[in-house]
Each structure stands twice: as structure tokens, then as C-alpha cells.
Coordinates of C-alpha atoms in Angstrom, one line a residue:
M7 CA 18.2 20.0 -9.1
R8 CA 19.2 21.0 -5.7
W9 CA 22.7 20.0 -4.4
T10 CA 21.7 18.5 -1.5
A11 CA 19.1 16.0 -3.0
L12 CA 22.2 15.3 -5.5
L13 CA 24.6 14.4 -2.8
L14 CA 21.9 12.2 -1.2
L15 CA 21.1 10.3 -4.7
L16 CA 24.5 9.7 -5.5
A17 CA 25.1 8.9 -2.0
L18 CA 28.9 8.9 -2.0
L19 CA 29.6 11.2 -1.4
A20 CA 19.4 13.2 -7.5
P21 CA 16.6 17.7 -7.5
A22 CA 17.3 21.1 -8.0
V23 CA 21.1 23.4 -6.4
S24 CA 19.4 26.8 -5.5
P25 CA 20.1 30.3 -4.6
A26 CA 19.1 33.1 -2.6
T27 CA 17.7 33.7 1.2
A28 CA 17.9 35.3 4.1
Q29 CA 21.0 35.0 6.5
S30 CA 21.4 39.0 7.0
R31 CA 23.3 39.2 3.9
T32 CA 24.4 42.7 3.1
A33 CA 25.1 42.7 -0.2
A34 CA 25.5 40.4 -3.7
P35 CA 28.6 38.1 -3.8
L36 CA 31.4 39.6 -4.5
R37 CA 33.6 37.3 -7.3
V38 CA 37.1 37.9 -8.0
V39 CA 39.5 35.8 -10.7
L40 CA 43.1 36.1 -9.4
D41 CA 46.1 36.3 -11.5
N42 CA 46.8 32.5 -11.4
G43 CA 43.1 31.6 -12.7
L44 CA 41.7 30.9 -9.4
T45 CA 38.2 32.0 -8.5
V46 CA 37.4 33.6 -5.4
I47 CA 33.5 34.6 -4.3
V48 CA 32.6 35.6 -0.8
Q49 CA 29.3 36.7 0.6
E50 CA 29.1 38.2 3.7
T51 CA 26.7 37.5 6.2
H52 CA 27.0 38.6 10.3
A53 CA 23.9 36.6 11.4
T54 CA 26.1 34.6 13.3
E55 CA 29.9 33.9 14.3
I56 CA 30.3 31.5 11.6
V57 CA 32.1 30.9 8.7
T58 CA 32.3 28.3 5.7
L59 CA 35.2 27.8 3.5
Q60 CA 34.7 25.7 0.4
A61 CA 37.1 24.5 -2.4
W62 CA 35.4 23.4 -5.6
V63 CA 37.9 21.6 -8.1
K64 CA 36.9 20.9 -11.6
V65 CA 37.4 17.2 -11.8
G66 CA 35.0 14.4 -11.1
S67 CA 34.2 11.4 -12.7
R68 CA 33.7 12.9 -16.1
D69 CA 37.2 13.8 -16.1
E70 CA 38.6 10.1 -15.7
T71 CA 39.2 7.5 -18.3
D72 CA 38.4 3.7 -17.7
E73 CA 41.7 3.0 -16.6
T74 CA 41.2 5.9 -14.0
N75 CA 37.7 5.6 -12.7
G76 CA 37.7 6.4 -9.2
A77 CA 40.7 8.8 -9.1
A78 CA 38.9 11.8 -8.4
H79 CA 37.0 10.4 -5.3
F80 CA 40.6 8.6 -4.1
V81 CA 42.1 12.2 -4.3
E82 CA 39.1 13.2 -2.0
H83 CA 39.8 10.7 0.4
M84 CA 43.5 11.4 0.7
L85 CA 44.0 15.1 0.3
F86 CA 43.4 16.0 4.2
K87 CA 45.9 13.0 5.0
G88 CA 48.9 14.9 5.3
T89 CA 50.8 17.8 3.1
Q90 CA 54.7 19.1 2.8
R91 CA 54.0 21.0 6.0
R92 CA 51.8 18.5 8.0
G93 CA 51.9 15.3 9.2
V94 CA 49.1 12.7 8.8
G95 CA 46.4 13.2 11.0
Q96 CA 47.5 16.8 11.8
I97 CA 44.5 18.3 9.9
D98 CA 42.1 16.8 11.4
R99 CA 43.2 17.5 14.9
E100 CA 43.8 21.1 13.9
V101 CA 40.4 21.3 12.6
E102 CA 38.8 19.7 15.4
G103 CA 40.8 21.7 18.0
L104 CA 39.2 24.7 17.0
G105 CA 35.6 23.3 17.1
G106 CA 35.2 23.1 13.2
I107 CA 34.3 20.6 11.1
L108 CA 35.6 19.2 7.8
N109 CA 34.4 17.2 4.9
A110 CA 34.3 16.7 1.3
S111 CA 32.4 14.7 -1.7
T112 CA 32.6 13.8 -5.4
S113 CA 30.4 13.9 -8.3
F114 CA 30.1 13.7 -11.9
D115 CA 31.7 17.1 -12.7
Y116 CA 33.8 18.2 -9.5
T117 CA 35.3 17.6 -6.1
Q118 CA 34.4 19.8 -3.0
Y119 CA 35.9 20.2 0.2
F120 CA 34.5 22.4 3.1
I121 CA 35.3 23.4 6.6
V122 CA 32.9 25.1 9.0
S123 CA 34.2 27.2 11.9
A124 CA 34.0 30.2 14.3
S125 CA 34.6 33.0 12.0
R126 CA 37.5 34.2 14.2
F127 CA 39.5 31.2 12.9
F128 CA 39.0 32.1 9.6
D129 CA 42.8 32.7 8.6
K130 CA 43.5 29.3 10.3
I131 CA 41.2 27.1 8.4
L132 CA 42.0 29.1 5.0
G133 CA 46.1 28.2 5.8
I134 CA 44.6 24.3 6.1
Q135 CA 42.7 24.1 3.2
S136 CA 45.2 25.9 0.9
D137 CA 48.0 23.7 2.2
A138 CA 46.0 20.4 1.4
L139 CA 45.1 21.5 -1.8
M140 CA 48.7 22.9 -2.8
R141 CA 50.7 20.6 -1.3
S142 CA 49.0 17.4 -0.2
T143 CA 51.7 14.5 -0.2
L144 CA 49.3 11.5 -0.8
D145 CA 51.0 9.7 2.0
P146 CA 51.7 6.3 0.8
Q147 CA 51.0 4.3 3.9
E148 CA 47.4 6.2 3.9
F149 CA 47.0 5.4 0.3
E150 CA 46.8 1.8 1.1
R151 CA 44.5 2.4 4.0
E152 CA 42.2 4.3 1.9
R153 CA 42.5 2.0 -0.5
L154 CA 40.5 -0.6 1.6
V155 CA 38.3 1.8 3.1
I156 CA 37.2 3.1 -0.7
I157 CA 36.4 -0.7 -1.4
E158 CA 34.3 -1.3 1.7
E159 CA 32.4 1.7 0.5
L160 CA 31.7 0.3 -3.1
N161 CA 30.5 -2.8 -1.5
R162 CA 28.1 -1.2 0.6
R163 CA 26.8 0.9 -2.4
D164 CA 26.3 -2.5 -4.5
D165 CA 24.5 -3.7 -1.0
T166 CA 22.0 -0.7 -1.1
P167 CA 19.5 -1.1 -3.5
S168 CA 18.6 2.6 -4.1
T169 CA 22.3 3.3 -5.2
R170 CA 22.7 -0.1 -7.0
T171 CA 19.9 0.8 -9.5
F172 CA 21.1 4.2 -9.5
D173 CA 24.7 3.1 -10.9
A174 CA 22.8 0.6 -13.3
L175 CA 20.9 3.0 -14.5
Y176 CA 23.4 5.5 -15.6
T177 CA 25.7 2.3 -17.2
T178 CA 22.5 1.4 -19.0
A179 CA 21.3 4.8 -20.3
Y180 CA 24.8 6.3 -21.3
A181 CA 26.9 4.4 -24.3
V182 CA 29.4 6.9 -24.8
H183 CA 29.6 9.9 -22.4
P184 CA 31.6 9.6 -19.3
Y185 CA 28.6 9.5 -17.2
R186 CA 28.3 6.0 -17.2
R187 CA 31.2 5.3 -14.8
P188 CA 30.4 5.1 -11.4
I189 CA 31.5 8.4 -9.6
G190 CA 33.1 6.1 -6.6
G191 CA 35.0 4.1 -9.3
S192 CA 35.4 0.6 -10.6
R193 CA 36.5 -1.8 -7.9
A194 CA 38.8 -3.2 -10.1
V195 CA 40.7 0.1 -11.0
I196 CA 41.1 0.9 -7.4
Q197 CA 42.3 -2.4 -6.7
Q198 CA 45.0 -2.0 -8.9
M199 CA 46.0 2.1 -9.0
T200 CA 49.3 3.0 -7.5
R201 CA 50.3 6.0 -5.3
D202 CA 52.0 7.3 -8.4
Q203 CA 49.1 7.1 -10.8
L204 CA 46.9 9.0 -8.4
F205 CA 49.5 11.7 -7.5
G206 CA 49.8 12.5 -11.0
F207 CA 45.9 12.8 -11.6
Y208 CA 46.1 15.1 -8.4
T209 CA 49.0 17.4 -9.8
T210 CA 47.5 17.3 -13.4
H211 CA 43.7 18.6 -12.2
Y212 CA 44.6 20.4 -9.0
A213 CA 45.4 23.9 -10.5
P214 CA 44.3 27.3 -9.8
G215 CA 42.4 27.7 -13.0
N216 CA 40.2 24.7 -11.8
V217 CA 39.3 26.0 -8.2
T218 CA 37.0 28.1 -7.0
V219 CA 37.0 29.0 -3.5
V220 CA 34.0 29.9 -1.7
V221 CA 33.6 32.1 1.5
V222 CA 30.4 32.8 3.0
G223 CA 29.9 34.1 6.9
D224 CA 31.0 36.7 9.1
V225 CA 33.7 38.2 7.2
S226 CA 34.6 41.0 5.5
A227 CA 34.4 40.3 1.6
Q228 CA 37.5 42.5 0.6
D229 CA 39.6 41.3 3.4
A230 CA 38.5 37.7 2.8
V231 CA 39.4 38.2 -0.7
H232 CA 42.9 39.9 0.3
K233 CA 43.6 36.7 2.4
V234 CA 42.6 34.0 -0.1
R235 CA 44.9 36.0 -2.8
R236 CA 47.9 35.9 -0.1
A237 CA 47.1 32.0 0.5
Y238 CA 46.8 31.0 -3.2
G239 CA 48.5 33.9 -4.6
G240 CA 51.6 31.9 -5.4
W241 CA 50.3 28.5 -6.9
R242 CA 51.6 28.4 -10.3
R243 CA 50.2 25.2 -12.0
P244 CA 48.4 25.0 -15.6
A245 CA 45.1 24.0 -15.5
P246 CA 44.5 21.1 -18.3
A247 CA 41.5 22.2 -20.8
R248 CA 38.4 20.8 -19.7
Q249 CA 37.6 18.0 -22.3
Q250 CA 34.3 18.7 -24.3
F251 CA 32.2 15.3 -25.1
A252 CA 29.5 15.0 -27.9
P253 CA 26.1 14.6 -26.6
E254 CA 25.0 10.9 -25.8
P255 CA 23.1 10.0 -28.7
P256 CA 19.4 9.8 -27.9
F257 CA 17.7 6.6 -27.1
G258 CA 16.5 4.6 -30.3
A259 CA 14.0 2.6 -27.7
V260 CA 13.8 1.4 -24.3
R261 CA 17.0 0.0 -22.8
R262 CA 16.5 -2.5 -20.2
S263 CA 18.6 -4.2 -17.9
V264 CA 17.1 -6.4 -15.3
I265 CA 19.7 -7.6 -12.4
E266 CA 19.1 -9.9 -9.6
G267 CA 19.9 -9.4 -5.7
D268 CA 19.5 -10.4 -2.2
V269 CA 16.0 -8.3 -2.2
R270 CA 12.7 -9.2 -1.2
V271 CA 11.2 -6.5 -2.9
A272 CA 11.7 -5.0 -6.6
Y273 CA 13.4 -2.0 -7.1
L274 CA 12.9 0.0 -10.1
N275 CA 14.8 3.1 -11.9
M276 CA 13.5 4.5 -15.4
G277 CA 15.5 7.2 -16.8
W278 CA 15.6 9.9 -19.7
L279 CA 18.2 12.2 -21.0
G280 CA 17.5 16.1 -19.7
P281 CA 19.0 19.3 -20.3
A282 CA 22.3 20.4 -19.0
A283 CA 22.8 23.1 -16.6
R284 CA 23.3 26.0 -19.1
D285 CA 20.1 24.7 -21.0
R286 CA 17.2 27.2 -20.0
D287 CA 15.2 24.5 -20.1
V288 CA 16.2 23.1 -16.7
Y289 CA 14.3 25.7 -15.0
A290 CA 11.2 24.3 -16.2
M291 CA 12.8 20.6 -16.0
D292 CA 13.3 21.5 -12.3
V293 CA 9.3 22.0 -11.8
L294 CA 8.4 19.2 -13.6
L295 CA 10.3 17.4 -11.6
Y296 CA 8.0 18.8 -8.5
V297 CA 4.8 18.0 -10.3
L298 CA 5.5 14.6 -11.1
G299 CA 7.7 13.1 -8.4
R300 CA 8.5 15.2 -5.5
G301 CA 6.5 15.1 -2.3
R302 CA 3.2 12.9 -1.4
G303 CA 1.1 15.6 -3.5
S304 CA 2.9 14.8 -6.8
R305 CA 1.3 13.3 -9.4
L306 CA 2.8 10.1 -9.1
A307 CA 2.4 9.5 -5.3
R308 CA -1.2 10.4 -5.8
S309 CA -2.1 8.0 -8.8
I310 CA 0.5 5.2 -7.7
Q311 CA 1.2 5.5 -4.0
E312 CA -1.8 6.7 -2.2
G313 CA -4.6 5.6 -5.2
Q314 CA -3.8 2.4 -6.4
R315 CA -1.5 1.4 -3.7
L316 CA 1.0 -0.3 -6.2
V317 CA 4.5 0.7 -4.7
Q318 CA 5.9 1.6 -1.3
Q319 CA 7.8 4.3 -2.3
I320 CA 8.2 6.4 -5.4
S321 CA 9.9 9.4 -6.3
A322 CA 11.7 11.2 -9.2
G323 CA 15.1 13.1 -9.5
F324 CA 17.2 15.2 -11.6
P325 CA 20.5 16.0 -10.7
T326 CA 21.8 19.1 -12.8
A327 CA 24.8 18.6 -14.3
L328 CA 27.7 20.7 -16.8
D329 CA 26.3 17.8 -19.4
P330 CA 22.9 16.4 -19.8
T331 CA 21.7 13.8 -17.1
L332 CA 18.9 11.7 -16.3
F333 CA 15.4 12.7 -15.0
S334 CA 14.6 9.6 -13.5
V335 CA 11.8 8.0 -11.3
F336 CA 12.6 5.4 -8.7
A337 CA 9.7 2.9 -7.0
V338 CA 9.7 0.3 -4.8
T339 CA 7.1 -2.6 -5.3
E340 CA 6.2 -6.1 -5.1
P341 CA 7.7 -8.3 -8.0
D342 CA 4.5 -8.9 -9.3
N343 CA 3.6 -5.4 -10.2
V344 CA 6.5 -4.1 -12.3
A345 CA 5.3 -3.9 -15.3
R346 CA 2.3 -2.5 -13.9
V347 CA 4.1 0.3 -12.3
E348 CA 6.2 0.8 -15.2
E349 CA 2.8 1.1 -17.5
V350 CA 1.1 3.6 -14.8
I351 CA 4.5 5.9 -14.7
L352 CA 4.2 6.3 -18.5
A353 CA 0.5 6.9 -18.3
E354 CA 1.4 10.1 -16.1
I355 CA 4.3 11.1 -18.3
R356 CA 1.8 11.0 -21.3
G357 CA -1.1 12.9 -19.3
V358 CA 1.6 15.6 -18.7
R359 CA 2.4 15.5 -22.2
E360 CA -1.0 15.6 -23.8
Q361 CA -2.9 17.6 -21.6
G362 CA -0.4 19.6 -19.6
V363 CA -0.6 20.4 -15.7
S364 CA -3.0 22.1 -13.6
D365 CA -2.8 25.3 -11.8
E366 CA -3.0 23.6 -8.4
D367 CA 0.0 21.2 -9.7
L368 CA 2.1 24.1 -10.8
R369 CA 1.6 26.3 -7.5
R370 CA 2.2 23.3 -5.5
A371 CA 5.4 22.3 -7.1
K372 CA 6.7 25.8 -7.1
T373 CA 5.7 26.4 -3.6
L374 CA 7.4 23.2 -2.3
L375 CA 10.7 24.0 -4.7
E376 CA 11.2 27.7 -3.5
G377 CA 10.7 26.2 0.0
E378 CA 13.1 23.6 0.0
E379 CA 15.4 26.0 -1.5
I380 CA 15.1 28.7 1.1
V381 CA 15.5 25.7 3.8
S382 CA 18.6 24.3 2.1
T383 CA 20.6 27.7 1.7
H384 CA 19.7 29.3 5.5
T385 CA 23.1 28.2 6.7
T386 CA 26.5 29.6 5.6
R387 CA 27.2 25.9 4.4
G388 CA 24.2 25.9 2.6
F389 CA 24.4 28.8 0.8
A390 CA 28.0 28.4 0.2
T391 CA 27.3 25.1 -1.6
T392 CA 24.5 26.9 -3.6
L393 CA 27.0 29.4 -4.7
G394 CA 29.9 27.0 -5.1
F395 CA 28.0 24.6 -7.3
Y396 CA 26.4 26.8 -9.8
A397 CA 29.7 28.6 -10.2
T398 CA 31.5 25.2 -10.8
V399 CA 28.6 23.5 -13.3
A400 CA 27.3 26.8 -15.1
D401 CA 27.8 30.4 -13.4
L402 CA 27.3 32.3 -10.5
E403 CA 24.2 34.1 -12.2
F404 CA 22.3 30.9 -12.2
A405 CA 22.1 30.6 -8.3
L406 CA 21.4 34.5 -8.2
T407 CA 18.6 34.3 -10.5
Y408 CA 17.3 30.8 -10.1
R409 CA 14.1 31.4 -7.9
D410 CA 13.1 34.4 -10.4
R411 CA 13.4 31.8 -13.2
I412 CA 11.4 29.2 -11.2
R413 CA 8.7 31.5 -10.5
Q414 CA 8.5 32.7 -14.6
V415 CA 7.8 28.8 -15.5
S416 CA 4.4 28.4 -17.1
R417 CA 2.0 25.6 -17.6
E418 CA 3.1 25.4 -21.4
D419 CA 7.0 25.6 -20.3
V420 CA 6.3 22.4 -18.1
Q421 CA 4.6 20.7 -20.9
R422 CA 7.0 21.7 -23.5
V423 CA 9.8 20.1 -21.6
A424 CA 7.7 17.1 -21.4
L425 CA 7.2 16.7 -25.0
R426 CA 11.2 17.6 -25.6
F427 CA 12.7 14.9 -23.0
L428 CA 10.1 12.5 -21.7
D429 CA 9.4 10.1 -24.5
P430 CA 7.3 7.2 -23.5
Q431 CA 8.6 5.0 -25.9
R432 CA 12.2 5.7 -25.6
Y433 CA 14.1 5.2 -21.7
A434 CA 16.2 3.5 -19.8
L435 CA 14.8 1.0 -17.5
V436 CA 16.6 -1.0 -14.4
V437 CA 15.0 -3.2 -12.2
L438 CA 16.6 -4.9 -9.5
Q439 CA 14.7 -8.1 -8.5
P440 CA 15.1 -11.1 -5.9
R441 CA 16.9 -14.0 -6.8
R442 CA 15.1 -16.6 -8.5

């Protein structure tokens, strides 16, 4: 599922990241692993005098414990707040002075930082990025300020029905796997965390073997690799072995959770465990996502929204991740219609499992999916995100072959993954309804 939809649905920071489009790219991306383990990916594109520089760190909420939940997101907030060489606020001033932009995001499996600027400033933004990753001080005063900022983010997330039901769905669906923990963290943990604890988390996970630096834009690939090696080559810190988790046990039945809030309508979120990024069924699952719940021409929209007019909104999501994550269906409806909406969603899923999908549904889904992929990767930042995302949760080959793999998905493939993953008798369900 695309990174753009994932970041939108996670809202911190759910469908399919993807690959390759125009931008006057001169050759395939160059991938080099430095002696210290840091990976560099460079894609030349000379359509504009712009460069995007990203750093993907293999640490997210998946790598936390109950006692450190929220640490990855907290470090993301702190990384650019000052280094051993740059004072608080200096990085923001430097990037702004170049006319550039910088930002970051945290997810289940990674933390990502980016700077976009005119390509003639590549050396400068590389110096800023490498300084922050290697030498951030996590300034104690800024730590206390950002603690309050993060708590306010968590409050807003709880006040937003779509994100509240998303978090509740993952808590309901996962009993064992760390995806059950909210990406933004636990309010109680954030309130009690010390700066020294956070600094320990940072120095443990921010190591060259955990980092992929991605450069896309108006640069020479070989020259960019040379400069990244010069900036990062002296970084010597061992990367921890990434923990492997047993798969979440299959659902034995329906897992239901009903919560109440200050809402006037009902918000329903249903989820099924889907494939991990390295599972070849992820391609057919992405197509199934678009058949069922992406766009006004999807089966769920035609049946429930346009046909029976049972919902104000309905969509499906499937965030590709390192481990199996949820294929979900989100709907907004009147409280009295919740049971009926659940029933009709299950009926559509049974229809795909039993009768498969039509040629027209398959064509529409692939056309929409490919079109969105092209749009999402037409900028240097969009294409860099595609390369970095897949290099982090799967491999670079995934990014470069994704569209070809989508084109190969057949009606039989779509029906097969529906039978494998979407059991209408075993799923997780969260309903947010008005207070009684």
C-alpha cells in the first residue's frame, strides 16, 4: 500500500507505496553499502534543480516495549532540535535560509527524515542531516517542551474519530505483536520518560547499519555517494539486531470493541490480518484493496454508499509493513445502521471469495492504482519516499518492479487472497458511537 496513504491514515506523523515514473531519470538507482553498514540510494533526475535528501532509520513503534512506547516518535521530534555543533533552532534557521523544507514522520517500522532544497545546496543539507543523525544532543529544555507538544498531539488524535478507531482497531486485533501499541506512544509513558532514557534509545537505534540515506534529484549519483561517504563514513556505532516476532495468532472468532465518545454518528472499523511486505500476495492484496474500497467506483462505495445509502463515508486501507498488518474497512454511518453496514461489508467480501471479481472491477482497480502511483512519485520527494520505504520494509527491487507485478495480478489471484485473508467469521471490529 502506498506510503502516502499510510502516513495519512496513521496521521502522526493506511494503500499501496510504489514505484517508478518519469522525472527524466537517467538510469536505475545506484545503491551502495558503506563500510560502516550505512546504505546509500541515489537516483539522478535532472528535470528540475531540486534535490530531496532523506534518512530512513529502522526504528519505529515495533522496536519499543510497553515501557518505551512512544520513544521513536519522541526522538523524531527532538533530532533537529540541536546537535553538538548546532544550537537549538539553528537547523531550522539554516534550512529556511536555503529556501528548503524539512520534516519527519514515524511509523510501525521506521522513522523518516527529509530535507528538500535547491540542488546547489546539497552539500549543506547533507551536512545538516548527518550532524543531526550522528550528534543530536536531545537538549534537556527542548525535551520538556516537546513532551507537552507530543501529549497535545495524542489528545488531538483521541479527539479525531478516524484515528481513534484506527488505534483501537490495532489494539483489538493484536494481542501479542507490537503493532498493538500506538505509534505516537502511550500518554503515561511519555509523561514519565526521562531525557536520559530517550537518549539511550537514540544511541541504541541510531547507528549506520540501521540507516538508509536516499538522494533523488539534480545530482551526479557517483558524486552524491562520495559526499555521503565523506559525511557518514566516520560514524562508528553498532546497530542492534532487529528483533523477529512470532506472527500474531489467527483470530479464533470476531474480536469486538465498542467505545463511546462525543460524536453524533457512528464510526466503524473492521480489520483482517493481511500479508507482510515480503509476502508475494501483497500485490494481489493491493489490487483487492482498490476493488473493494478505493474510489467511488469500488464495490463497497457502489453497494453501500451510492446504492443503499447506508453510510456517509466508506473506504478500505492496507498499510504495507515489515510484519503482517491489517486490511481494514472504515465507515461512517448512523448509530442505528451499524449492524446493517457490518452485514453488507461482509456480504461484499463473501461475494469476492465465492464469485471472484469482474474484468471491469479488475481493470478499474489496476488503472486507479497505477495512476495514483504515477502521481505520488512524480516529485523528487515522492520518488525518494518510494525508494526509501521499500528499501526499509522489504528491498529496493520491490520499488522498482511493483507496477509490473501489479499488472500481472489476475482475477484468480484476487479471489485467492480474499479466501486466504478475509474470513467473514474471523475479524476485528471497533465501533465508536455517541455516548448514551
